[in-house]
CSV table of C-alpha atoms and ligand atoms in Angstrom, one decimal:
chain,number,residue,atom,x,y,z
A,90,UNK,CA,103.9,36.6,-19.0
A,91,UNK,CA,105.8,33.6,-20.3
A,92,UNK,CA,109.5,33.3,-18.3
A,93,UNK,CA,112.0,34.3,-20.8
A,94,UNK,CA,109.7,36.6,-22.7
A,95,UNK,CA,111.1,39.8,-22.7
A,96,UNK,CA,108.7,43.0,-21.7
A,97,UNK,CA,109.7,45.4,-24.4
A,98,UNK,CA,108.8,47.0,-27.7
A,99,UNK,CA,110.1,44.3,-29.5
A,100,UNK,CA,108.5,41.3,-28.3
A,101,UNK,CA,106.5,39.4,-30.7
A,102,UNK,CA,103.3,40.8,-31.3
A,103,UNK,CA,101.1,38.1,-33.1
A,104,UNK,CA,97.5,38.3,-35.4
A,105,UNK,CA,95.8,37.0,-32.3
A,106,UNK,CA,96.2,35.0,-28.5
A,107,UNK,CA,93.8,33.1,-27.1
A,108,UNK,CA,91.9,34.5,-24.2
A,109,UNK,CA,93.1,32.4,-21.4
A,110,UNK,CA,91.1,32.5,-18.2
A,111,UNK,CA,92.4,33.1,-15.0
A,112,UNK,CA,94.5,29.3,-14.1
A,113,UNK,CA,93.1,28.8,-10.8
A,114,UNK,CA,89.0,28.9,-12.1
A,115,UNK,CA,90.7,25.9,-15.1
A,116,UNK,CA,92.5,24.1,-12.2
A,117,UNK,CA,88.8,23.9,-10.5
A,118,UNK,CA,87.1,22.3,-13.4
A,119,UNK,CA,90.2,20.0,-13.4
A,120,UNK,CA,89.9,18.9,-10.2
A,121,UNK,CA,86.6,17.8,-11.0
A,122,UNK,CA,87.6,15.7,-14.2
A,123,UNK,CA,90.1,14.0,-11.7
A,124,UNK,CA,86.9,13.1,-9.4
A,125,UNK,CA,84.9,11.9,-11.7
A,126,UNK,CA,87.1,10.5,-14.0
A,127,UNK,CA,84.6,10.8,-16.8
A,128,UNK,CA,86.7,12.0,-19.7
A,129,UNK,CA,84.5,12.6,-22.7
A,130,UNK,CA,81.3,10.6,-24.1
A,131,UNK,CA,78.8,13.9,-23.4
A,132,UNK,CA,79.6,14.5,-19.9
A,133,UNK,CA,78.6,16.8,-17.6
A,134,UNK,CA,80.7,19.3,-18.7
A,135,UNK,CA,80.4,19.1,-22.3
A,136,UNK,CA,76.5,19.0,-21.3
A,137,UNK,CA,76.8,22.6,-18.9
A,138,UNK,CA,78.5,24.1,-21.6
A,139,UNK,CA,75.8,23.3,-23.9
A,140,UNK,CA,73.2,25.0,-22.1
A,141,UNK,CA,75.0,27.9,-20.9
A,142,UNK,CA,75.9,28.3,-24.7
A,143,UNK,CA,71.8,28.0,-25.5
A,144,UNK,CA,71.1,30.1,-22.6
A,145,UNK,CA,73.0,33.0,-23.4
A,146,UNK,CA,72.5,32.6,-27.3
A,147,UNK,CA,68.9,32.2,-26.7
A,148,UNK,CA,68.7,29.1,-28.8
A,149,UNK,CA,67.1,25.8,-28.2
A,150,UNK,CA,69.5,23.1,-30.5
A,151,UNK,CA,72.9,24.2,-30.3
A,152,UNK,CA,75.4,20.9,-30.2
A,153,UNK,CA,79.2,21.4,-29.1
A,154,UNK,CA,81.2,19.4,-31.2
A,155,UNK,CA,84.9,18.6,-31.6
A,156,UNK,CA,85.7,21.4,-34.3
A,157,UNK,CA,83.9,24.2,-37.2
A,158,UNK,CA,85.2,21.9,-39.7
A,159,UNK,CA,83.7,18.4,-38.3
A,160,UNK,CA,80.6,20.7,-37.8
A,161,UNK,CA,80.1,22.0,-41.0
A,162,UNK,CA,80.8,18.3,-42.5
A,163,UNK,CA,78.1,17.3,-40.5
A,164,UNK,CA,75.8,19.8,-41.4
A,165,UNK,CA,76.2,19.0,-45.2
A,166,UNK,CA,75.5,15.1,-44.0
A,167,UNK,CA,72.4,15.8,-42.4
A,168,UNK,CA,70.7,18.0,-44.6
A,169,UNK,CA,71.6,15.1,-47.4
A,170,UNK,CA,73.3,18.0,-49.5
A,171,UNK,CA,74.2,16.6,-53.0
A,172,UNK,CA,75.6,17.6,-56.1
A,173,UNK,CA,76.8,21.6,-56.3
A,174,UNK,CA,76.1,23.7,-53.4
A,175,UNK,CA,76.8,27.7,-54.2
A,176,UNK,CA,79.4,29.3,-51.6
A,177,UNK,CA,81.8,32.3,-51.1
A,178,UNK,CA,85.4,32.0,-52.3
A,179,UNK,CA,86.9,34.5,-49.9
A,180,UNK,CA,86.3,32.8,-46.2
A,181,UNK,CA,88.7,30.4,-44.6
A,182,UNK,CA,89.8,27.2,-46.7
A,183,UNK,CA,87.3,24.7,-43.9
A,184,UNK,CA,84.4,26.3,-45.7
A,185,UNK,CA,85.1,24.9,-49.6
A,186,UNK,CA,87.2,22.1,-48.3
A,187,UNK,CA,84.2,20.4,-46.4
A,188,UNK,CA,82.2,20.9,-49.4
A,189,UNK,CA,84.8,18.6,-51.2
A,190,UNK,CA,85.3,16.3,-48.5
A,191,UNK,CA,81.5,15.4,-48.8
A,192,UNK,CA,81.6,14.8,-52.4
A,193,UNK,CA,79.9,17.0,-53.4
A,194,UNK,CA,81.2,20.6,-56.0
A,195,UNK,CA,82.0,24.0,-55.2
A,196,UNK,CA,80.5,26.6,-57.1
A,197,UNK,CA,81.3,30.0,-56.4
A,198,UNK,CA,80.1,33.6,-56.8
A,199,UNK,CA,81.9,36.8,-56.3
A,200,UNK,CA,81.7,38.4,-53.1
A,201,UNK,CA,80.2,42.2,-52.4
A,202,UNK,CA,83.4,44.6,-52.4
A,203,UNK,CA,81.8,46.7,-49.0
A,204,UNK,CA,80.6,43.2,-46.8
A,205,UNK,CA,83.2,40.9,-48.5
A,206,UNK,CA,80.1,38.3,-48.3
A,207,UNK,CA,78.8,36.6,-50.9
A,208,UNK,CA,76.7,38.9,-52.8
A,209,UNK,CA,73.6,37.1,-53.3
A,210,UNK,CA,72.9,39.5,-56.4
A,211,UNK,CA,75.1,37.0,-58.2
A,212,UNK,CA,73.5,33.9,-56.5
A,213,UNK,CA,70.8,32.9,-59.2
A,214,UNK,CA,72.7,33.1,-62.4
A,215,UNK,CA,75.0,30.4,-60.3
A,216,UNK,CA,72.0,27.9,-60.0
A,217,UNK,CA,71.4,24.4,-61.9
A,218,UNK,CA,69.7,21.4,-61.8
A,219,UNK,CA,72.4,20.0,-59.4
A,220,UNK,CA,72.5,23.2,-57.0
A,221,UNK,CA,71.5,21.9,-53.5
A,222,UNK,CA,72.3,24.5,-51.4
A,223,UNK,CA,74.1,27.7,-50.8
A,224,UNK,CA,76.5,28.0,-48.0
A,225,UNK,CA,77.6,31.7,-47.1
A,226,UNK,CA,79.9,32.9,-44.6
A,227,UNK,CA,79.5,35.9,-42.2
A,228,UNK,CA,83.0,37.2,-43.2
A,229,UNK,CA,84.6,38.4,-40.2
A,230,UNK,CA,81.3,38.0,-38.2
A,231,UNK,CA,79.3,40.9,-40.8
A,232,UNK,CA,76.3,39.6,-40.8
A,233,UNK,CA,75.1,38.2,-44.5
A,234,UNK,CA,72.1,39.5,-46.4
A,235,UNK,CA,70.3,36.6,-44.9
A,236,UNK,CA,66.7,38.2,-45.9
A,237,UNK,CA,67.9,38.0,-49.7
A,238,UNK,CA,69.8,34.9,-49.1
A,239,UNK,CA,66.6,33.3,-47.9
A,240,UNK,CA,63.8,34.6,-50.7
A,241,UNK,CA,66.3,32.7,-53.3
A,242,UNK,CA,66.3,30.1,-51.2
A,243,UNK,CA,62.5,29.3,-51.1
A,244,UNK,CA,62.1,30.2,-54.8
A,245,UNK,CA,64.9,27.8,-56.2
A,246,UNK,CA,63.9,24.9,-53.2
A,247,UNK,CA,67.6,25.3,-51.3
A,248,UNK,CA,68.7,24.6,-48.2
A,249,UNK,CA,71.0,27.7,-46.9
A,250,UNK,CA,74.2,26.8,-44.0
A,251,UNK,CA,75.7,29.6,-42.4
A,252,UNK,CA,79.5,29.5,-41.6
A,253,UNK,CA,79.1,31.2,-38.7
A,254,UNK,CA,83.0,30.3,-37.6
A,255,UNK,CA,83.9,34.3,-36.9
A,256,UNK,CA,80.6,35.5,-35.5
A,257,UNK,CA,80.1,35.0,-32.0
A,258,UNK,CA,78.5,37.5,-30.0
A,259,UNK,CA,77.0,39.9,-33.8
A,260,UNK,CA,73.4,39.6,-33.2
A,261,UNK,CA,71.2,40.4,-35.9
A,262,UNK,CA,67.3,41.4,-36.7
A,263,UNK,CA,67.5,41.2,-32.9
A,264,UNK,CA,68.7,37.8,-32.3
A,265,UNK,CA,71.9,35.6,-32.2
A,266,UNK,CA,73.5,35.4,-35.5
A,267,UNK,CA,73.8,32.0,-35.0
A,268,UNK,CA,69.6,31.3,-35.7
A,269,UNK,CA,69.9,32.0,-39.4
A,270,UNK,CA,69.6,29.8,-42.4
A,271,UNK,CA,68.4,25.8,-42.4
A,272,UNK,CA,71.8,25.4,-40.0
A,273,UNK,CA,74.4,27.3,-38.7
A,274,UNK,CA,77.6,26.1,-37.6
A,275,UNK,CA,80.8,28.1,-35.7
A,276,UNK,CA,84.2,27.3,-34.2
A,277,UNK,CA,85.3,28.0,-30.5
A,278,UNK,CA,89.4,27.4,-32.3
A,279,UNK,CA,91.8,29.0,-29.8
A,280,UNK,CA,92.1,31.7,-32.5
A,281,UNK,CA,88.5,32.3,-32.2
A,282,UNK,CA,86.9,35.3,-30.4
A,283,UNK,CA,85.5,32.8,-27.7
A,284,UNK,CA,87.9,29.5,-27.4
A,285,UNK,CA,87.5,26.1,-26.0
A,286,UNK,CA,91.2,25.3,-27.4
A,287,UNK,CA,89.3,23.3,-30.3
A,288,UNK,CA,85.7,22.7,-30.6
A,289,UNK,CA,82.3,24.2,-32.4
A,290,UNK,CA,79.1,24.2,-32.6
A,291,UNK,CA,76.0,23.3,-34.8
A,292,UNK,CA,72.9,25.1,-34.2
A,293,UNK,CA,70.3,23.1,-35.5
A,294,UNK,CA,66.2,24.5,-35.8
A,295,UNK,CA,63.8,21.6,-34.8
A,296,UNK,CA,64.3,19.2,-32.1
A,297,UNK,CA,63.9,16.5,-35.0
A,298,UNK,CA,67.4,17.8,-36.5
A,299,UNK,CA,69.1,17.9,-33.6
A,300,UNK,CA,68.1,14.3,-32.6
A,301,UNK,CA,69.6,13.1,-35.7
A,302,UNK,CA,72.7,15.6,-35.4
A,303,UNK,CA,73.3,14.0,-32.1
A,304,UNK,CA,73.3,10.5,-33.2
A,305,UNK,CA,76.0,11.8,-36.0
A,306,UNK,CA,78.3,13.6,-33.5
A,307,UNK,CA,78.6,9.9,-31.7
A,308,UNK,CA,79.0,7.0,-34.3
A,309,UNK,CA,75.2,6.8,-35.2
A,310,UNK,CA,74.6,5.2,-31.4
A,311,UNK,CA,71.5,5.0,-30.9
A,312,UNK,CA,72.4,3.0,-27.3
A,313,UNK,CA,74.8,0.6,-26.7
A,314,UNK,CA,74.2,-1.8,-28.5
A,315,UNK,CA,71.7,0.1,-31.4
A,316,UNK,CA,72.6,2.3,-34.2
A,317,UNK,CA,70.3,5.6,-35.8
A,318,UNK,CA,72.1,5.4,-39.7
A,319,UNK,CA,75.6,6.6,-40.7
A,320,UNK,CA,77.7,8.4,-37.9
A,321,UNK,CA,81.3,10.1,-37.1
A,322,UNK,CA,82.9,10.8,-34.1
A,323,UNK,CA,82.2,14.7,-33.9
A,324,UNK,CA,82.2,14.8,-29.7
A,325,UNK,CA,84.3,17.4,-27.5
A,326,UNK,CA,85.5,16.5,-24.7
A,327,UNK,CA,85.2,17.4,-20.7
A,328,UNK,CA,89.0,19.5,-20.9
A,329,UNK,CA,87.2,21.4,-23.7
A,330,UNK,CA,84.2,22.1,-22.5
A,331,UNK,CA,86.0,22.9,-19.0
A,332,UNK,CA,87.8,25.8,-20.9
A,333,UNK,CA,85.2,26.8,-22.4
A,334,UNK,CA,83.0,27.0,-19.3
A,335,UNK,CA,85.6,29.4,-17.9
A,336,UNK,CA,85.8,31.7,-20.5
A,337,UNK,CA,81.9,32.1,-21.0
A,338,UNK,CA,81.4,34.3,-18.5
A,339,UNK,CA,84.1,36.6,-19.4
A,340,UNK,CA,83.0,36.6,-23.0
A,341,UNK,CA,81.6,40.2,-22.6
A,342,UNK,CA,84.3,41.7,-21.8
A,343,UNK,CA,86.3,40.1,-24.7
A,344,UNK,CA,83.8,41.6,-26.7
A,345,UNK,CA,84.1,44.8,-24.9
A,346,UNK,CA,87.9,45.0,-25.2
A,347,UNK,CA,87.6,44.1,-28.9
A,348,UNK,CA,85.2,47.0,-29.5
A,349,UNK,CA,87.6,49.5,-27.7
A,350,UNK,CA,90.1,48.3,-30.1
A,351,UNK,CA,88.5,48.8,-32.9
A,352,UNK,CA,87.3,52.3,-32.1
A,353,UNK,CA,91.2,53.0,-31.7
A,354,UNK,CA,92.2,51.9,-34.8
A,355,UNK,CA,89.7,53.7,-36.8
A,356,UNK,CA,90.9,56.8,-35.3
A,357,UNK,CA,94.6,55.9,-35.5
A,358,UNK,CA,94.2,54.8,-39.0
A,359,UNK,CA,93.5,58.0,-40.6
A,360,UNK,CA,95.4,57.3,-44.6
A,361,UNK,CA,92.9,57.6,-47.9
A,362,UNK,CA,94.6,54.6,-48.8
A,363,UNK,CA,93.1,52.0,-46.2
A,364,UNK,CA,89.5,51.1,-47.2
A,365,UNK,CA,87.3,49.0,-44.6
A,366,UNK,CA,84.9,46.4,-44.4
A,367,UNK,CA,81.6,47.9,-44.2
A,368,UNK,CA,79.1,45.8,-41.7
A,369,UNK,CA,75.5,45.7,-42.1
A,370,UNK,CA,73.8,48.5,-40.8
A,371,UNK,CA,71.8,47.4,-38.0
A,372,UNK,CA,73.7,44.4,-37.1
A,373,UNK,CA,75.6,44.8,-33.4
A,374,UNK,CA,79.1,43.4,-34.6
A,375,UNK,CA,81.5,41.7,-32.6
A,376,UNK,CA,84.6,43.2,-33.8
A,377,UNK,CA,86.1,39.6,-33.7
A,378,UNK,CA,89.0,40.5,-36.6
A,379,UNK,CA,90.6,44.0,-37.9
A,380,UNK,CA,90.9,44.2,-41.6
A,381,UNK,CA,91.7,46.5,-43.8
A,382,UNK,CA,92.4,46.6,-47.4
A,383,UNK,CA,95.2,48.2,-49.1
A,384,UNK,CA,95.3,50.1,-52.5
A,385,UNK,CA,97.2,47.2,-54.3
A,386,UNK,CA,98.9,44.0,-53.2
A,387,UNK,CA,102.4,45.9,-53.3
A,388,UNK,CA,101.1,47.9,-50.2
A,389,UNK,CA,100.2,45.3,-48.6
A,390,UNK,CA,103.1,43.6,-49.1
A,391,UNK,CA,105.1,46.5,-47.8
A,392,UNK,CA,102.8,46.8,-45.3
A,393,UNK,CA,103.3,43.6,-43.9
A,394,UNK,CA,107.1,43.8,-44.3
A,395,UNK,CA,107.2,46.4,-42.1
A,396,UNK,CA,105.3,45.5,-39.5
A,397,UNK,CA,107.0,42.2,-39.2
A,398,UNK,CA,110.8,44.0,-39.2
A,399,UNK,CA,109.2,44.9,-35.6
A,400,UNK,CA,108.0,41.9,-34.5
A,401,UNK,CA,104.3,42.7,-35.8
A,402,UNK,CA,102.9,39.6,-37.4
A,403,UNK,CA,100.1,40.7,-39.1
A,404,UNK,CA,97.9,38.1,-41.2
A,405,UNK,CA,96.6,37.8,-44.8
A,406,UNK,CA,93.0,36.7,-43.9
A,407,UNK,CA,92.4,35.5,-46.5
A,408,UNK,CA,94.8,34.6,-49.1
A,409,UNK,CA,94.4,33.0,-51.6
A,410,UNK,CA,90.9,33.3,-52.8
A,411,UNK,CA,89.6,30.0,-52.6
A,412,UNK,CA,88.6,29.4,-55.9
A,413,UNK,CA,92.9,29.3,-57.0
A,414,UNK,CA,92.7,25.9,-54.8
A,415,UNK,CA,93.8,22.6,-57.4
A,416,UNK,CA,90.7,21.1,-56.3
A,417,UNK,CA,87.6,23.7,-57.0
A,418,UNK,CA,88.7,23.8,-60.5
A,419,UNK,CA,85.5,23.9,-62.4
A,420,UNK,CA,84.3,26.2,-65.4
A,421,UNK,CA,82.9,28.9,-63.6
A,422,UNK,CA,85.1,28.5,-60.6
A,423,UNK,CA,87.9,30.8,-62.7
A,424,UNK,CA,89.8,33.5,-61.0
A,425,UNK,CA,88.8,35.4,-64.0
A,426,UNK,CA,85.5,35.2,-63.0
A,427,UNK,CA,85.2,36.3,-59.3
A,428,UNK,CA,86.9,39.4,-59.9
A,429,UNK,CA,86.1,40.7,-56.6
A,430,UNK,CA,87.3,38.2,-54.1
A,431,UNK,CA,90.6,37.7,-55.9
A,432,UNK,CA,91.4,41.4,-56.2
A,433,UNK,CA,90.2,41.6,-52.3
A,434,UNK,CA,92.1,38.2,-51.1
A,435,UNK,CA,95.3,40.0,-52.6
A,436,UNK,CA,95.4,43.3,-51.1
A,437,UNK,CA,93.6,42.9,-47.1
A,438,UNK,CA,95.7,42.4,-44.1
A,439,UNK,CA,94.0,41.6,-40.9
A,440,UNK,CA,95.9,43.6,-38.2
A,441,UNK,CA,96.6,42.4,-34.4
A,442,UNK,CA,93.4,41.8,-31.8
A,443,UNK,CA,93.4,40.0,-28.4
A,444,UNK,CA,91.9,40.6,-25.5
A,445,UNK,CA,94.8,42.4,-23.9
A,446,UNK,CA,96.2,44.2,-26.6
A,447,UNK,CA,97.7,47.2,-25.4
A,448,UNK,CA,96.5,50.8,-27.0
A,449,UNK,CA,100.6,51.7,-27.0
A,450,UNK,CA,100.8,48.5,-29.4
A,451,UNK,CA,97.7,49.6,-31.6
A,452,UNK,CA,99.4,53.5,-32.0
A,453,UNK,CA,103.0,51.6,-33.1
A,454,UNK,CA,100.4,49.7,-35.6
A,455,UNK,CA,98.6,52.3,-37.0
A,456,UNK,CA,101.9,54.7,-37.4
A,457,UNK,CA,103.9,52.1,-39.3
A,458,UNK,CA,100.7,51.2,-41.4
A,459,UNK,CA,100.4,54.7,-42.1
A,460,UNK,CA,104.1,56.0,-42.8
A,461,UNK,CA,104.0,52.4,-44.9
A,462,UNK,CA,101.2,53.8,-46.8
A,463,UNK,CA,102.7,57.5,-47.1
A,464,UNK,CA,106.2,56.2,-48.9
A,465,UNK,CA,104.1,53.7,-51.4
A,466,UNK,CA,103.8,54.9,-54.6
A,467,UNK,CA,100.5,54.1,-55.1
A,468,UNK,CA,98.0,55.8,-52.4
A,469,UNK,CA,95.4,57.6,-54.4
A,470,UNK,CA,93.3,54.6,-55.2
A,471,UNK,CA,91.8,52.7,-52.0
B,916,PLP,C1,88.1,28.7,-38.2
B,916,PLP,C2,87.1,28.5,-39.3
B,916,PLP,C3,86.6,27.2,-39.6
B,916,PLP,C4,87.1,25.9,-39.1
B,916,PLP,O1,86.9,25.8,-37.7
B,916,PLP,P1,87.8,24.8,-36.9
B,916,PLP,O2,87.2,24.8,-35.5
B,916,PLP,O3,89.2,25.3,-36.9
B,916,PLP,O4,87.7,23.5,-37.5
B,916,PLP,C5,85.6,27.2,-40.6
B,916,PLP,N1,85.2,28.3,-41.3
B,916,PLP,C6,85.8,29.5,-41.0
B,916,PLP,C7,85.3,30.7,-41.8
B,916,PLP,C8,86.8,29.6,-40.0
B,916,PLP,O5,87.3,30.8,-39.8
C-alpha cells in the first residue's frame, strides 16, 4: 500500500496493476547490475530471461525485445512483408499501426461476433495480387482459428503473424500459444498479464529466422566492426529483464488468481443483458482480460458512468474499431463494412483484473453492472 492511499471502499480501483514482485527478490538482481555494471547490449540477464521464457514456453527461438510494438515491426521486416497484409480491426491500435509504419496497407475483415477474432470465413474474399500476409490477433488471449487461418494460408502463398500481445500462459492444440503461425510476437507491457515494465518477445520457427531476427534487434551488427543488412535497435535491457526474472516464477499464480476471478464474475454477473466472449473450446485460456458486452453503447455508457462515480475505472478495450483510424482509410476498410467489430468496439467494457483484486471488489462490480443494467431501458437484446 502506497502512503497516503486511503484503505477504503473508495479508493481508486483501476482496469488493471502490474504484478509487482516482492522488493527485496528486485533489489537482489539490482545488486547484481551494480556489480557488474553491464547495463544492456544482451547481458546476462536479458540472456536468463530468454531461456527461462523458452524453457517454460517449450520453444526453441523466442527473442526478448524492447516492446510488442518494436516486435511486431520487426516481424513484418523480416518476413519482407509488402503491399496489403489482411488483419483484425478490433485488437489494440500497435497491431494496424505497425502495419502502416512499415509501408505497407491495412486491409481488414470483420471479426467473429462469439471469439471477437478475425473470422477467417471472411479472409479469402479480402485477398489480391498485393496480399502478403494475414496478421490475426488472439483477442484477449482466445486462441484464433489457426487450423483455418493456416489452410488459406498455404493455398493463397501467405505468410501468417500472430499478435500474441494478450496471450501468455493460453496453450493450445497442446502447446504454447505462442508457436503458431510463420511468427508470433507478444508484449510483457506492465499492463500485461506477465510484465517486465516494457518489453516483448518474437518467437521465431527456424534457427535461420532467429539469426537474422537477432541481428535486427541490435543495428544489423554482425560484430564490431561488421554489419548482417538493415537493423533497429529492438534490445531490452538488464533492469527489464531483472523484473521480469522475478515475476516468472510467480506467473502461475497470476494465472491462478486470474482464473478465480473470472469464475467469480461469471457467477456474480448473472443479467440477460451481458453477453461474453466465447473462447475456443479446447484451448486452456489465461483469463488475462474480463470483457463483457453490453446490449447497446448507451449501457455501456451508463455502465461505465457508474462504475467510475465509485472510483471503478473500467476500460473500453477496444474503442474505436480500428478501421475509424484517419490513416486505414481504404475502400474496403469502411465502417460500413465490418459491421461486427464496430457494433462490438462500441458496446464491450473490459472490467477490473489484477493479481490482488479483492472478491469484495468484484461483488461491488458485478452489483453496480447489474442494477446499471436493470434501470437501462434497453435489456432484452444482449
Ligand atoms: C499491448 C499490445 C501491443 C503493444 O505492445 P507494447 O509492448 O505495448 O508495445 C500490441 N498488440 C496488442 C494486441 C496489445 O495489446
Amino acid at each position: 500500500m502506497e502512503p497516503g492511499r486511503k484503505e477504503g471502499p473508495k479508493r481508486m480501483i483501476p482496469v488493471t496493476k502490474p504484478f509487482m514482485p516482492p522488493r527485496g527478490e528486485f533489489e537482489k538482481q539490482i545488486d547484481g547490475i551494480w556489480d557488474r555494471r553491464m547495463l544492456t547490449n544482451n547481458g546476462p540477464l536479458v540472456q536468463q530471461l530468454e531461456q527461462q521464457l523458452r524453457r517454460r514456453l517449450g520453444l526453441n527461438h523466442l527473442l526478448y525485445v524492447s516492446n510488442g510494438t518494436i516486435a511486431l515491426q520487426i516481424a513484418i521486416r523480416v518476413l519482407d512483408l509488402h503491399g496489403e497484409i489482411i488483419t483484425t480491426p478490433f485488437s489494440y491500435v500497435a497491431t494496424t499501426s505497425s502495419i502502416v509504419w512499415q509501408g505497407c496497407r491495412p486491409v481488414f475483415v470483420d471479426i467473429d461476433p462469439d471469439s471477437l477474432n478475425i473470422d477467417p470465413a471472411r479472409i479469402e474474399a479480402a485477398i489480391t495480387p498485393q496480399t502478403s500476409a494475414i496478421l490475426a490477433t488472439h483477442c484477449f488471449g482466445n486462441p484464433c482459428d489457426t487450423d483455418a487461418i493456416a489452410a488459406i494460408a498455404a493455398r493463397h502463398n501467405l505468410r501468417v503473424i500472430y499478435d500474441a500481445a494478450h496471450a501468455f500462459g493460453t496453450r493450445w492444440q497442446g502447446r504454447s500459444i505462442f508457436g503458431h503461425g510463420d511468427l508470433s510476437i507478444t508484449s510483457f507491457h506492465a499492463t500485461k498479464l506477465f510484465q517486465t515494465v516494457e518489453g516483448g518477445a518474437i518467437i521465431a520457427r527456424t534457427p535461420d529466422q532467429e539469426q537474422r531476427i537477432r541481428y535486427m534487434r541490435n543495428f544489423g551488427h554482425k560484430g564490431y566492426e561488421e554489419f548482417d543488412g538493415l537493423g533497429i535497435n529492438g534490445k531490452n535491457s538488464e533492469l527489464h529483464a531483472a523484473m521480469g526474472l522475478c515475476n516468472i516464477k510467480y506467473v502461475d499464480e497470476v494465472l491462478a488468481s486470474r482464473k478465480r476471478q473470472a469464475a467469480l464474475y461469471d457467477e456474480r454477473l448473472q443479467h440477460p443483458g451481458i453477453r461474453r466472449q466465447q473462447i475456443r473450446p479446447g484451448a486452456e485460456y489465461n483469463h488475462a482480460y474480463y470483457p463483457v458486452i453490453l446490449p447497446d453503447e448507451p449501457a455501456c455508457l451508463a455502465v461505465k458512468a457508474a462504475l467510475e462515480a465509485e472510483e471503478i475505472w473500467p476500460r473500453r478495450y477496444f474503442y474505436p474499431a480500428l478501421c475509424t483510424l484517419d490513416y486505414t482509410a481504404a475502400p474496403g476498410n469502411a465502417p460500413a463494412d465490418l459491421p461486427t467489430a464496430v457494433d462490438i468496439a462500441s458496446r464491450i467494457l473490459c472490467l477490473p483484473v489484477y493479481h490482488d483484486l479483492e472478491p469484495e471488489v468484484q461483488h461491488k462490480v458485478a452489483e453496480i453492472v447489474t442494477k446499471t443494467l436493470e434501470n437501462s431501458p434497453n435489456q432484452a437484446r444482449a
